[in-house]
Every structure is written in structure tokens, then in C-alpha cells.
Coordinates of C-alpha atoms and ligand atoms in Angstrom, one line a residue:
X20 CA 53.2 -20.9 0.5
X21 CA 49.5 -21.4 0.6
X22 CA 47.5 -20.8 -2.5
X23 CA 44.1 -19.3 -1.7
X24 CA 43.0 -18.7 -5.3
X25 CA 40.9 -21.9 -5.2
X26 CA 37.8 -22.2 -7.4
X27 CA 34.7 -20.9 -5.7
X28 CA 32.8 -24.2 -6.0
X29 CA 35.6 -26.2 -4.6
X30 CA 36.1 -23.9 -1.7
X31 CA 32.4 -24.0 -0.9
X32 CA 32.2 -27.8 -0.7
X33 CA 35.3 -28.0 1.5
X34 CA 34.2 -25.8 4.3
X35 CA 30.4 -26.0 4.4
X36 CA 29.9 -24.6 7.8
X37 CA 31.7 -21.3 7.1
X38 CA 30.2 -18.3 5.3
X39 CA 32.2 -17.2 2.2
X40 CA 33.3 -14.2 4.2
X41 CA 34.6 -16.3 7.0
X42 CA 36.4 -18.5 4.6
X43 CA 38.0 -15.5 3.0
X44 CA 39.1 -14.0 6.2
X45 CA 40.7 -17.3 7.2
X46 CA 42.5 -17.6 3.9
X47 CA 43.8 -14.0 4.3
X48 CA 45.2 -14.7 7.7
X49 CA 46.9 -17.8 6.4
X50 CA 48.6 -16.1 3.5
X51 CA 52.2 -15.3 4.0
X52 CA 53.4 -11.8 3.2
X53 CA 55.3 -12.2 -0.1
X54 CA 56.2 -10.7 -3.4
X55 CA 55.9 -12.5 -6.7
X56 CA 59.2 -12.5 -8.6
X57 CA 60.1 -14.8 -11.5
X58 CA 57.2 -17.1 -10.9
X59 CA 57.7 -17.6 -7.2
X60 CA 56.3 -16.1 -4.0
X61 CA 59.1 -15.1 -1.6
X62 CA 59.4 -12.8 1.4
X63 CA 60.7 -9.3 0.5
X64 CA 64.4 -8.8 1.1
X65 CA 63.9 -6.7 4.3
X66 CA 61.2 -9.0 5.6
X67 CA 59.3 -5.8 6.5
X68 CA 55.5 -6.0 6.4
X69 CA 52.5 -3.7 6.1
X70 CA 49.1 -4.5 7.7
X71 CA 46.0 -4.1 5.6
X72 CA 42.8 -3.1 7.3
X73 CA 39.0 -3.3 6.6
X74 CA 37.8 0.3 6.2
X75 CA 34.4 -0.6 7.6
X76 CA 35.9 -1.5 10.9
X77 CA 39.5 -0.4 11.0
X78 CA 40.5 -4.0 11.9
X79 CA 43.5 -5.7 10.4
X80 CA 42.5 -8.3 7.7
X81 CA 45.9 -9.2 6.2
X82 CA 49.6 -8.6 6.3
X83 CA 51.5 -8.0 3.1
X84 CA 55.2 -7.6 2.2
X85 CA 56.7 -4.1 2.3
X86 CA 58.9 -4.4 -0.7
X87 CA 61.5 -1.7 -1.5
X88 CA 64.5 -1.0 -3.7
X89 CA 66.1 -4.4 -3.5
X90 CA 62.8 -6.2 -4.4
X91 CA 62.2 -3.9 -7.3
X92 CA 65.7 -4.6 -8.5
X93 CA 65.0 -8.3 -8.4
X94 CA 61.6 -8.0 -10.0
X95 CA 62.9 -5.7 -12.8
X96 CA 65.7 -8.1 -13.5
X97 CA 63.3 -11.0 -13.7
X98 CA 61.0 -9.1 -16.0
X99 CA 64.0 -8.1 -18.2
X100 CA 65.1 -11.8 -18.5
X101 CA 61.6 -12.8 -19.4
X102 CA 61.5 -10.1 -22.0
X103 CA 65.0 -10.7 -23.4
X104 CA 65.3 -14.5 -23.2
X105 CA 61.9 -15.9 -22.4
X106 CA 59.0 -17.1 -24.6
X107 CA 56.6 -14.3 -24.0
X108 CA 57.5 -11.7 -26.6
X109 CA 58.2 -14.6 -29.0
X110 CA 54.8 -16.1 -28.8
X111 CA 52.4 -15.5 -31.7
X112 CA 49.7 -13.0 -30.8
X113 CA 47.0 -15.6 -30.7
X114 CA 48.8 -17.5 -28.0
X115 CA 49.2 -14.4 -25.8
X116 CA 45.6 -13.6 -26.5
X117 CA 44.6 -17.1 -25.4
X118 CA 46.4 -16.7 -22.1
X119 CA 44.7 -13.4 -21.5
X120 CA 41.3 -15.1 -22.2
X121 CA 42.3 -18.0 -19.9
X122 CA 43.1 -15.4 -17.2
X123 CA 39.7 -13.8 -17.7
X124 CA 38.0 -17.2 -17.5
X125 CA 39.9 -18.1 -14.3
X126 CA 38.8 -14.8 -12.7
X127 CA 35.2 -15.3 -13.8
X128 CA 35.1 -18.7 -12.2
X129 CA 36.1 -17.1 -8.9
X130 CA 34.0 -13.9 -9.4
X131 CA 32.3 -14.3 -6.1
X132 CA 35.5 -14.6 -4.2
X133 CA 37.1 -11.7 -6.0
X134 CA 34.0 -9.5 -5.4
X135 CA 34.1 -10.3 -1.7
X136 CA 37.9 -9.7 -1.5
X137 CA 37.7 -6.4 -3.2
X138 CA 34.8 -5.2 -1.2
X139 CA 36.4 -6.2 2.1
X140 CA 39.8 -4.6 1.2
X141 CA 38.7 -1.4 -0.5
X142 CA 35.3 -1.0 1.3
X143 CA 33.2 -0.8 -1.8
X144 CA 29.6 -2.0 -1.9
X145 CA 29.7 -5.6 -3.0
X146 CA 27.0 -5.1 -5.6
X147 CA 29.0 -2.3 -7.2
X148 CA 32.0 -4.5 -7.4
X149 CA 30.1 -7.5 -8.7
X150 CA 28.2 -5.5 -11.3
X151 CA 30.8 -2.8 -12.0
X152 CA 34.5 -3.4 -11.4
X153 CA 34.5 -7.1 -12.1
X154 CA 32.6 -7.2 -15.4
X155 CA 34.5 -4.1 -16.5
X156 CA 37.8 -5.7 -15.7
X157 CA 36.9 -8.9 -17.5
X158 CA 35.7 -6.9 -20.5
X159 CA 39.0 -4.9 -20.5
X160 CA 41.0 -8.1 -20.4
X161 CA 39.0 -9.8 -23.2
X162 CA 38.7 -6.8 -25.4
X163 CA 42.4 -6.0 -25.0
X164 CA 43.4 -9.6 -25.7
X165 CA 42.1 -9.0 -29.2
X166 CA 44.7 -6.4 -29.8
X167 CA 47.5 -8.9 -29.3
X168 CA 46.8 -10.2 -32.8
X169 CA 46.1 -6.8 -34.4
X170 CA 49.1 -4.6 -33.6
X171 CA 50.7 -3.6 -36.9
X172 CA 53.0 -1.1 -38.6
X173 CA 52.3 0.7 -41.8
X174 CA 53.7 0.8 -45.3
X175 CA 53.1 4.3 -46.8
X176 CA 52.4 4.5 -50.5
X177 CA 55.4 5.6 -52.6
X178 CA 55.4 7.5 -55.8
X179 CA 55.0 5.2 -58.8
X180 CA 58.2 3.8 -60.2
X181 CA 60.3 4.8 -57.2
X182 CA 62.3 1.7 -56.1
X183 CA 62.6 0.6 -52.4
X184 CA 60.2 0.6 -49.6
X185 CA 59.5 2.6 -46.4
X186 CA 57.7 1.1 -43.5
X187 CA 57.4 1.1 -39.8
X188 CA 57.2 -1.7 -37.3
X189 CA 55.7 -1.9 -33.9
X190 CA 57.8 -3.6 -31.2
X191 CA 57.1 -4.1 -27.5
X192 CA 58.6 -1.3 -25.5
X193 CA 60.1 -3.8 -22.9
X194 CA 59.7 -3.9 -19.2
X195 CA 56.7 -2.0 -17.8
X196 CA 56.1 -0.7 -14.3
X197 CA 52.5 -0.6 -13.4
X198 CA 51.6 1.5 -10.3
X199 CA 48.0 1.5 -9.2
X200 CA 45.7 3.3 -6.7
X201 CA 43.4 1.9 -4.0
X202 CA 40.1 3.3 -5.2
X203 CA 39.5 0.7 -8.0
X204 CA 42.4 -1.7 -7.2
X205 CA 41.4 -4.7 -9.2
X206 CA 40.1 -2.9 -12.3
X207 CA 43.2 -0.7 -12.5
X208 CA 45.6 -3.6 -12.3
X209 CA 43.6 -5.6 -14.8
X210 CA 43.4 -2.8 -17.3
X211 CA 47.1 -2.1 -17.1
X212 CA 48.1 -5.7 -17.1
X213 CA 46.0 -6.4 -20.2
X214 CA 47.4 -3.6 -22.3
X215 CA 51.0 -4.3 -21.3
X216 CA 50.7 -8.1 -21.9
X217 CA 48.8 -7.7 -25.2
X218 CA 51.8 -5.7 -26.4
X219 CA 54.2 -8.5 -25.4
X220 CA 55.8 -6.5 -22.5
X221 CA 56.7 -8.0 -19.2
X222 CA 55.6 -6.2 -16.0
X223 CA 56.3 -5.3 -12.4
X224 CA 53.1 -4.3 -10.6
X225 CA 53.2 -2.1 -7.5
X226 CA 49.7 -2.2 -6.1
X227 CA 48.3 0.4 -3.6
X228 CA 49.4 -0.1 -0.1
X229 CA 45.8 0.5 1.2
X230 CA 44.1 -2.2 -1.0
X231 CA 46.7 -4.6 -2.4
X232 CA 44.9 -7.9 -1.9
X233 CA 43.1 -8.5 -5.3
X234 CA 46.4 -7.9 -7.1
X235 CA 48.1 -10.6 -5.1
X236 CA 45.3 -13.1 -5.8
X237 CA 45.5 -12.2 -9.4
X238 CA 49.2 -13.1 -9.3
X239 CA 48.2 -16.6 -8.2
X240 CA 46.0 -16.9 -11.2
X241 CA 48.6 -15.6 -13.7
X242 CA 50.7 -18.6 -12.6
X243 CA 47.9 -21.1 -12.7
X244 CA 46.8 -20.2 -16.2
X245 CA 50.4 -20.6 -17.5
X246 CA 51.7 -17.1 -18.1
X247 CA 55.4 -17.8 -18.1
X248 CA 57.6 -17.0 -15.1
X249 CA 58.9 -13.5 -14.9
X250 CA 56.3 -12.0 -17.1
X251 CA 54.1 -10.8 -14.3
X252 CA 56.0 -9.7 -11.1
X253 CA 54.1 -8.2 -8.2
X254 CA 55.8 -6.2 -5.4
X255 CA 53.6 -4.8 -2.7
X256 CA 55.2 -2.0 -0.7
X257 CA 54.9 1.7 0.2
X258 CA 54.7 4.2 -2.5
X259 CA 57.7 6.2 -1.3
X260 CA 59.8 2.9 -1.3
X261 CA 58.6 0.4 -3.9
X262 CA 56.7 2.9 -6.1
X263 CA 59.6 5.4 -6.2
X264 CA 62.1 2.6 -6.9
X265 CA 60.1 1.5 -9.9
X266 CA 59.7 5.0 -11.2
X267 CA 63.4 5.6 -10.8
X268 CA 64.6 2.3 -12.2
X269 CA 67.0 2.6 -15.1
X270 CA 66.0 -0.6 -16.7
X271 CA 62.2 0.0 -16.8
X272 CA 61.0 1.3 -20.2
X273 CA 57.6 2.6 -19.3
X274 CA 55.7 3.4 -16.1
X275 CA 51.9 3.4 -16.4
X276 CA 50.6 5.2 -13.3
X277 CA 47.2 5.8 -12.0
X278 CA 46.9 8.0 -8.9
X279 CA 47.1 11.5 -7.6
X280 CA 48.4 14.4 -9.6
X281 CA 51.0 15.1 -6.9
X282 CA 52.5 11.6 -7.2
X283 CA 52.2 11.8 -11.0
X284 CA 54.5 14.8 -11.0
X285 CA 57.1 12.9 -9.0
X286 CA 56.8 9.9 -11.4
X287 CA 57.5 12.2 -14.3
X288 CA 60.5 13.8 -12.5
X289 CA 61.8 10.3 -11.7
X290 CA 61.5 9.3 -15.3
X291 CA 63.3 12.5 -16.4
X292 CA 66.1 12.0 -13.9
X293 CA 66.7 8.3 -14.6
X294 CA 66.4 6.9 -18.1
X295 CA 63.7 9.1 -19.7
X296 CA 61.3 6.2 -19.6
X297 CA 57.9 6.7 -21.1
X298 CA 55.2 7.6 -18.6
X299 CA 51.4 7.3 -18.9
X300 CA 49.6 9.2 -16.2
X301 CA 46.0 8.8 -15.2
X302 CA 45.6 11.4 -12.5
X303 CA 42.9 13.2 -10.5
X304 CA 39.8 14.9 -11.5
X305 CA 37.2 17.5 -10.4
X306 CA 34.6 16.6 -13.0
X307 CA 31.8 19.0 -14.0
X308 CA 28.2 18.1 -14.6
X309 CA 26.1 20.5 -16.6
X310 CA 22.3 20.1 -16.4
X311 CA 20.3 22.2 -18.8
X312 CA 16.6 23.1 -18.3
X313 CA 15.4 20.6 -21.0
X314 CA 17.2 17.6 -19.4
X315 CA 15.4 14.6 -18.0
X316 CA 15.7 15.7 -14.3
X317 CA 14.7 12.4 -12.8
X318 CA 17.4 10.5 -14.6
X319 CA 20.1 13.2 -14.2
X320 CA 19.5 13.6 -10.5
X321 CA 19.7 9.9 -9.9
X322 CA 22.8 9.5 -12.1
X323 CA 24.6 12.3 -10.4
X324 CA 23.9 10.9 -6.9
X325 CA 24.6 7.3 -8.0
X326 CA 28.0 8.4 -9.3
X327 CA 29.1 10.3 -6.2
X328 CA 27.9 7.4 -4.0
X329 CA 29.9 4.9 -6.2
X330 CA 33.0 4.0 -4.2
X331 CA 31.9 6.6 -1.6
X332 CA 33.0 9.4 -4.0
X333 CA 36.4 7.9 -4.4
X334 CA 36.1 7.6 -8.2
X335 CA 38.4 9.7 -10.4
X336 CA 35.8 10.5 -13.0
X337 CA 33.0 11.3 -10.5
X338 CA 31.0 14.4 -11.3
X339 CA 31.5 16.6 -8.2
X340 CA 30.8 20.1 -9.5
X341 CA 27.2 20.4 -10.6
X342 CA 26.2 23.4 -12.7
X343 CA 22.4 23.6 -13.3
X344 CA 20.3 26.1 -15.3
X345 CA 18.6 28.3 -12.7
X346 CA 15.0 27.6 -13.7
X347 CA 15.4 23.9 -12.8
X348 CA 17.8 24.2 -9.9
X349 CA 15.3 23.6 -7.1
X350 CA 13.6 20.8 -9.0
X351 CA 17.0 19.1 -9.5
X352 CA 17.9 19.5 -5.8
X353 CA 14.6 18.0 -4.6
X354 CA 15.3 14.9 -6.8
X355 CA 18.9 14.7 -5.6
X356 CA 17.8 14.8 -2.0
X357 CA 15.3 12.0 -2.7
X358 CA 18.1 9.9 -4.4
X359 CA 20.4 10.5 -1.4
X360 CA 17.7 9.4 0.9
X361 CA 17.8 6.0 -0.8
X362 CA 21.5 5.4 -0.2
X363 CA 22.1 2.6 2.3
X364 CA 25.4 3.2 4.1
X365 CA 27.2 0.2 5.6
X366 CA 30.1 -2.3 5.3
X367 CA 30.7 -3.0 1.7
X368 CA 30.5 -6.8 2.2
X369 CA 26.8 -6.5 3.3
X370 CA 24.4 -7.2 0.4
X371 CA 22.1 -4.3 1.4
X372 CA 24.8 -1.7 1.3
X373 CA 24.9 0.7 -1.6
X374 CA 27.6 3.0 -0.3
X375 CA 30.6 1.7 1.8
X376 CA 33.1 3.6 3.9
X377 CA 36.0 5.8 2.7
X378 CA 39.3 4.0 2.5
X379 CA 41.0 5.5 5.6
X380 CA 40.7 7.8 8.5
X381 CA 43.2 10.1 6.8
X382 CA 41.2 10.4 3.6
X383 CA 38.1 11.1 5.6
X384 CA 39.7 13.8 7.7
X385 CA 41.0 15.4 4.5
X386 CA 37.5 15.6 3.1
X387 CA 36.2 17.1 6.4
X388 CA 39.0 19.7 6.3
X389 CA 38.1 20.8 2.7
X390 CA 34.5 21.1 3.7
X391 CA 35.3 23.0 6.9
X392 CA 37.6 25.4 5.0
X393 CA 34.9 26.0 2.3
X394 CA 32.1 26.6 4.9
X395 CA 34.4 29.2 6.6
X396 CA 34.7 30.9 3.2
X397 CA 30.9 31.1 2.9
X398 CA 29.7 27.8 1.4
X399 CA 26.5 26.2 2.8
X400 CA 25.7 22.6 3.7
X401 CA 22.3 21.5 2.3
X402 CA 22.7 18.0 3.7
X403 CA 25.4 15.8 5.2
X404 CA 28.8 17.3 5.5
X405 CA 30.1 15.1 8.3
X406 CA 31.7 11.8 9.1
X407 CA 29.5 9.1 10.7
X408 CA 30.2 8.4 14.3
X409 CA 31.4 4.9 15.3
X410 CA 34.0 2.6 13.9
X411 CA 34.9 2.5 10.2
X412 CA 35.5 5.5 7.9
X413 CA 31.9 6.3 6.9
X414 CA 30.9 9.7 5.5
X415 CA 27.5 11.2 5.0
X416 CA 26.4 11.9 1.4
X417 CA 26.7 15.7 1.1
X418 CA 25.4 18.6 -0.9
X419 CA 27.0 22.0 -0.7
X420 CA 25.6 25.3 -2.2
X421 CA 26.9 28.9 -2.3
X422 CA 30.2 27.5 -3.4
X423 CA 32.7 30.0 -4.8
X424 CA 34.9 29.1 -7.7
X425 CA 38.1 29.8 -5.6
X426 CA 37.1 27.7 -2.6
X427 CA 39.0 24.5 -1.9
X428 CA 35.9 22.5 -2.5
X429 CA 35.8 23.8 -6.1
X430 CA 39.5 23.4 -6.8
X431 CA 40.6 20.3 -5.1
X432 CA 39.7 16.7 -5.7
X433 CA 37.8 15.8 -2.5
X434 CA 37.4 12.1 -3.2
X435 CA 34.4 11.8 -0.9
X436 CA 30.6 11.7 -1.5
X437 CA 30.3 15.4 -1.8
X438 CA 28.5 17.5 -4.5
X439 CA 28.8 21.2 -5.1
X440 CA 25.7 22.7 -6.8
X441 CA 25.8 26.0 -8.5
X442 CA 23.1 27.6 -10.7
X443 CA 23.9 29.3 -14.0
X444 CA 21.7 31.9 -15.7
X445 CA 18.9 30.8 -17.9
X446 CA 20.2 32.8 -20.8
X447 CA 23.9 31.8 -20.3
X448 CA 25.6 30.9 -23.6
X449 CA 27.2 27.5 -24.1
X450 CA 30.5 29.3 -24.0
X451 CA 29.7 30.8 -20.5
X452 CA 28.6 27.4 -19.2
X453 CA 31.7 25.7 -20.6
X454 CA 33.9 28.4 -19.0
X455 CA 32.4 27.4 -15.6
X456 CA 33.1 23.8 -16.3
X457 CA 36.6 24.4 -17.6
X458 CA 37.6 26.5 -14.6
X459 CA 39.7 23.7 -13.2
X460 CA 43.3 22.4 -13.4
X461 CA 41.7 19.0 -14.2
X462 CA 40.1 17.7 -17.3
X463 CA 39.2 14.0 -16.9
X464 CA 35.5 13.5 -17.5
X465 CA 32.6 16.0 -18.1
X466 CA 28.9 15.2 -18.1
X467 CA 26.2 17.0 -20.1
X468 CA 22.5 16.6 -19.5
X469 CA 20.4 18.3 -22.3
X470 CA 17.9 17.2 -24.9
X471 CA 18.6 19.9 -27.4
X472 CA 21.1 18.4 -29.9
X473 CA 22.6 21.8 -30.6
X474 CA 23.4 22.4 -26.9
X475 CA 25.0 18.9 -26.8
X476 CA 27.2 19.5 -29.8
X477 CA 28.2 22.9 -28.6
X478 CA 29.2 21.6 -25.2
X479 CA 31.1 18.6 -26.6
X480 CA 33.2 21.0 -28.6
X481 CA 33.8 23.5 -25.8
X482 CA 34.7 21.2 -22.9
X483 CA 38.3 20.7 -22.0
X484 CA 38.1 17.0 -21.0
X485 CA 39.4 13.6 -22.0
X486 CA 35.9 12.3 -21.9
X487 CA 32.4 13.8 -22.3
X488 CA 29.4 11.7 -21.2
X489 CA 26.1 12.9 -22.6
X490 CA 22.8 12.0 -20.9
X491 CA 24.3 9.2 -18.8
X492 CA 26.0 7.4 -21.7
X493 CA 28.1 4.6 -20.0
X494 CA 31.3 5.8 -18.5
X495 CA 32.4 2.3 -18.2
X496 CA 33.1 1.6 -21.8
X497 CA 36.5 -0.1 -21.5
X498 CA 36.8 -0.3 -25.3
X499 CA 37.1 3.5 -25.5
X500 CA 40.4 5.1 -24.6
X501 CA 40.2 6.7 -21.2
X502 CA 42.3 9.5 -19.8
X503 CA 42.6 13.1 -19.1
X504 CA 43.8 16.5 -20.4
X505 CA 45.4 19.3 -18.4
X506 CA 46.6 18.0 -15.0
X507 CA 44.4 14.9 -15.2
X508 CA 47.4 13.4 -17.0
X509 CA 48.2 12.2 -20.4
X510 CA 48.2 9.1 -22.4
X511 CA 45.1 6.8 -22.6
X512 CA 44.1 3.6 -20.9
X513 CA 42.4 0.8 -23.0
X514 CA 41.6 0.4 -26.6
X515 CA 44.1 0.4 -29.5
X516 CA 45.8 3.6 -28.3
X517 CA 46.2 2.2 -24.8
X518 CA 48.0 -0.9 -26.1
X519 CA 50.1 1.1 -28.4
X520 CA 51.6 3.1 -25.5
X521 CA 53.4 -0.2 -24.7
X522 CA 55.0 -0.4 -28.1
X523 CA 57.9 1.4 -29.9
X524 CA 57.9 2.3 -33.5
X525 CA 60.9 1.4 -35.7
X526 CA 61.0 3.1 -39.1
X527 CA 62.7 1.2 -41.9
X528 CA 63.9 2.6 -45.2
X529 CA 64.7 -0.2 -47.7
X530 CA 66.8 0.7 -50.6
X531 CA 67.4 -1.6 -53.5
Ligands
NAP16 P1 48.4 8.0 -4.9 O1 48.6 8.4 -3.5 O2 49.0 8.9 -5.9 O3 49.0 6.6 -5.1 C1 48.9 5.8 -6.3 C2 50.0 4.8 -6.3 O4 51.2 5.4 -6.3 C3 50.0 3.9 -5.1 O5 50.4 2.6 -5.4 C4 51.0 4.6 -4.2 O6 51.6 3.7 -3.2 C5 52.0 4.9 -5.3 N1 53.0 6.0 -4.9 C6 52.9 6.9 -3.8 N2 54.0 7.6 -3.8 C7 54.8 7.3 -4.8 C8 56.0 7.7 -5.3 N3 56.7 8.7 -4.7 N4 56.6 7.1 -6.4 C9 55.9 6.1 -7.0 N5 54.7 5.6 -6.6 C10 54.1 6.2 -5.5 O7 46.9 7.9 -5.3 P2 45.8 7.1 -4.4 O8 45.5 8.0 -3.2 O9 46.2 5.7 -4.3 O10 44.6 7.1 -5.4 C11 43.7 8.1 -5.5 C12 44.1 9.0 -6.7 O11 44.1 8.3 -7.9 C13 43.1 10.1 -7.0 O12 43.7 11.3 -7.2 C14 42.3 9.7 -8.2 O13 41.7 10.7 -8.9 C15 43.4 9.0 -8.9 N6 42.8 8.0 -9.9 C16 42.8 8.3 -11.2 C17 42.3 7.5 -12.2 C18 42.3 7.8 -13.6 O14 42.1 6.9 -14.4 N7 42.6 9.0 -14.0 C19 41.7 6.3 -11.7 C20 41.6 6.0 -10.4 C21 42.2 6.9 -9.5 P3 51.0 3.7 -1.8 O15 49.6 3.2 -1.9 O16 51.9 2.9 -1.0 O17 51.0 5.2 -1.3
MG17 MG1 42.2 -2.1 2.5

């Protein structure tokens, strides 16, 4: 098996004549389709494969293994052995933390390659991967590494003079299944891996079929930095095969899933029907943005457009329903137009691109269908609204108005660079504005733009959301727990609470 995870500098000196992109493409073609089980790459049991394409051209860039039930069985058995008999859960926290830091260092040393790989595979603008996903992922890894030495139980105070002691311990939950989506493939795998490993669990990763490559390269690095065999197993494959098998597996203790609400439901059902494994669900969103008349309109317009252009709208927390106070609606729209004029659409791997393609023809068609349905119901296109002609899955940045609360565009996660803009009355109360925002089955991330501190506090209290971002406060704070309420899921990613999901509590009552 070839090992393409070479250091950036070493690779550059070997093949001077080739551009980094050409080198990468060559390495991808050379890589055999394989799954990582018990420290070794091997073909999947069926030898079936899946081709992976470049969403900017539709051309095949790699072939990966199509793992299924038998591979998941082997991977779970390896993870169980590593958990039950191996060194990993027995290492002191600082040793596990050191390995997570070593993994972060190894990724950082190859940051250029990882950025290119992710951009090619998922289509995202390379600048956004280099300055967004990668540093965020590294921060998640390093921050979470710190929790490996800080997980603890508690000893409650007892009445004076009462003999004995009560306390609770935290223990790793066991084998974790990590199922990730294609829209931020590397970041999602890194976050889940970091939290599970910090808690001493062993894992089986099932990356998304449409963008599995960065996870495979990460597997190479896990081996190189010395994470023991069987601790990290990676099985590429189709969701209905490998993903389902992992969710149903009777020897998996937790599934941490990021993806659509529909699949989240099936994961929960599989957990219920198998062994009642714990599930953490990070699901979809239809996030509201509220712009009040006293807001900084230049900043808010730019931030709203930047966020919907980020990953071509394929970002779970993207604000896609914009509610703006009527007296500043036109002024905001003018600024949003100007910001959209500045978007440079192109292949993600080109440095000048600020918005890449959507992930697939199917996702793009779905977005067009939702828009078409909503136009037929009376919505209006202010700009965009269409796919771009030619190869690749490009879509125009779009603004819709006259959008009804019951239209598909208001209710469904579109996962495309499409904003709905609706004005609310100048004298609307915070309760009335929050009611507009809360009129969704989702509750992942809400954004508020207002200078008046009373308005801000009122909105923070009223919004049904796992996250509230005020005046553009960074949404990428990986040290804060992230997750949703309502049908955006439950459980939180990152931070202490994120790591604690991967632990069990054992209560002890000591008599004397
Ligand atoms: P998806 O279709 O739900 O797939 C997510 C993962 O689940 C993929 O690895 C998929 O495999 C797998 N899967 C599919 N069917 C399965 C089944 N029956 N059992 C077990 N696993 C199965 O989601 P996606 O289209 O990849 O990603 C987009 C969605 O993710 C959006 O809804 C977005 O909002 C959400 N998301 C949420 C967050 C968050 O933190 N809340 C972050 C990012 C994305 P295949 O790839 O082979 O289908
Ligand atoms: Mg791809």
C-alpha cells in the first residue's frame, strides 16, 4: 500500500516539475481502495469500490473501498480488542494528550496538502479551507487534547460525622462509531476523533461517500504518530451499507453522527432496535438572521453574504432566513447585492475563488426544485436563482423575497447559496421577531445584529437555538459546545460536554 501522507516539504523536493495539485492527483490515482482496520490498510471484504469525483468538473479523482457489514464487523471487533486489551484506555491522560498534539503537529506540517485535498474533494474555496476548516480542526484537536487530563468525577459533601463516602467516576464509554457528512469532512472527523480519543474510547469512522479523502489521509497520520493499532479504524462505504451497519451494531457503545435530520432519525431508530447505544446527533438547520435598524448594516450585510457563500451554502449553521426591520430593509439589500457582486465563483482549488461548486448534481437539482416550488407559490427572485451552465455543480448566489412562512424555501434546509429576505414591522416587539425566527423545526444557530443591548439580551433569551451569534461573534469557536435544539439534534460537539458524551458515570457508595 502506498503511503501518500508525506511531508509537504519532502514531496516538493521530490517532484519539482509538478504543481502541488498535479502531485496530489497522481497520489490519489496511485492510492489503492482500502479500509483501515487494526492498524492495517486492506481491501474491503466485497472488494467493491466507489468513485469519488471533483465537484468542479464532475471528473473522477479517486476510488475508495465500499465497505459494508462485514467490514464494520471487523472494524468494531478491532476497536473492541483495542479498548478491552490494548494500551489506549490504560495510558495516562497526558500520554493520550501528547499523541493528539502529535497528530495536530503532523497535520499542520502537511497543511498545504490537506487544504488542497479537501478543496479538490469537497469543492470548497481553498482559502476558506486554509483559513477556516484547517485551523479550526487543529484548534479542536489541541483544545480537546487538554480534556484528556481533566476528566473527573465528583465527591459530594456529606453531613458532618456521617461515615462512608459517596462519589462518582467517569469511565470511557467504549467503542464509538463516528459518522460524518461531506460538507466539512475534515473538520467533522477531527472534532469527533478528538473528543472520542480524549475520553479514551476507540473508534470506527465512516466518512461521507461524497468526500471521504481527507479522512483516509488522516488515517495514515494516526498510524505515523503512533496511535496504537485498532484505536482508529476507518471504513469508507455507502451510508445505507457501512453507516447503517455501524448504527445497528450491537457492540458499539455510542454513535456520534453529523448529517441530515432524516438520517439522524434512522440512526436513533437503529440504536433503539439494537443495543440502546447512546447517540449524539448534529443535524440540519434553517438558521435565522435578525437585523435590527440600529445594526451596523455594512458589517451585517457582508457577514450574511460571506456565510451563505461559505461552502456554497452547504454549511449547517448558515443563516438562510434573513428578517430585517422594514426601515433598513432596502439599505441592507443594496449592501447584500454589493457583497454578492464580489463573490468569485470557480473551482475551489483556484486561489482566486471565493465560492466553489456544490457537492453534486443531485444536491444542486434539489436546490433548484425548492426554489422553483417557492417561486410557483409566489416568492420572487431578486438575483441568481439558477445553476451555472457548463461542467461542475456551480450555483448562482441568490436572494429571494416575498417568501411565505409555509413555502419549502422557508421550511427546508436548502444547503445552497440562497438567502430569503423578509421585512418585519418597525414597531415589532422582540417576542414577535423571535416568533418569526423560531417558526422552524430546526434550532441550530441564530444570528442577531443590533446595537441596543436590551434588544440583544431579549433576543438571546427568546430564541430557540443551540447557538446565538451576536454582531458577527465568531461561529467557529471550537472551545464552545456546539449543537442544536428541536430537530437540529441533541448532544453537543466540542468542549468539556462534548468529551463527556464519550464517558459513562459510575456512582459508588462506600460504607465503612
Ligand atoms: P447525510 O446524508 O445525512 O449523511 C451523513 C452521513 O451519514 C454520511 O456519512 C452518510 O453516508 C451516512 N448515512 C447515510 N445514510 C445512513 C444510514 N441509513 N445509516 C447510517 N449512516 C448513514 O448528510 P450529508 O448530506 O452528508 O450532510 C449534509 C447534512 O449534514 C445537512 O443536513 C447538514 O445540515 C448536516 N450537518 C450538520 C452539522 C451540525 O453540526 N449540526 C454539521 C455539518 C452538516 P453517505 O455519504 O454514503 O450517504
Ligand atoms: Mg468529492
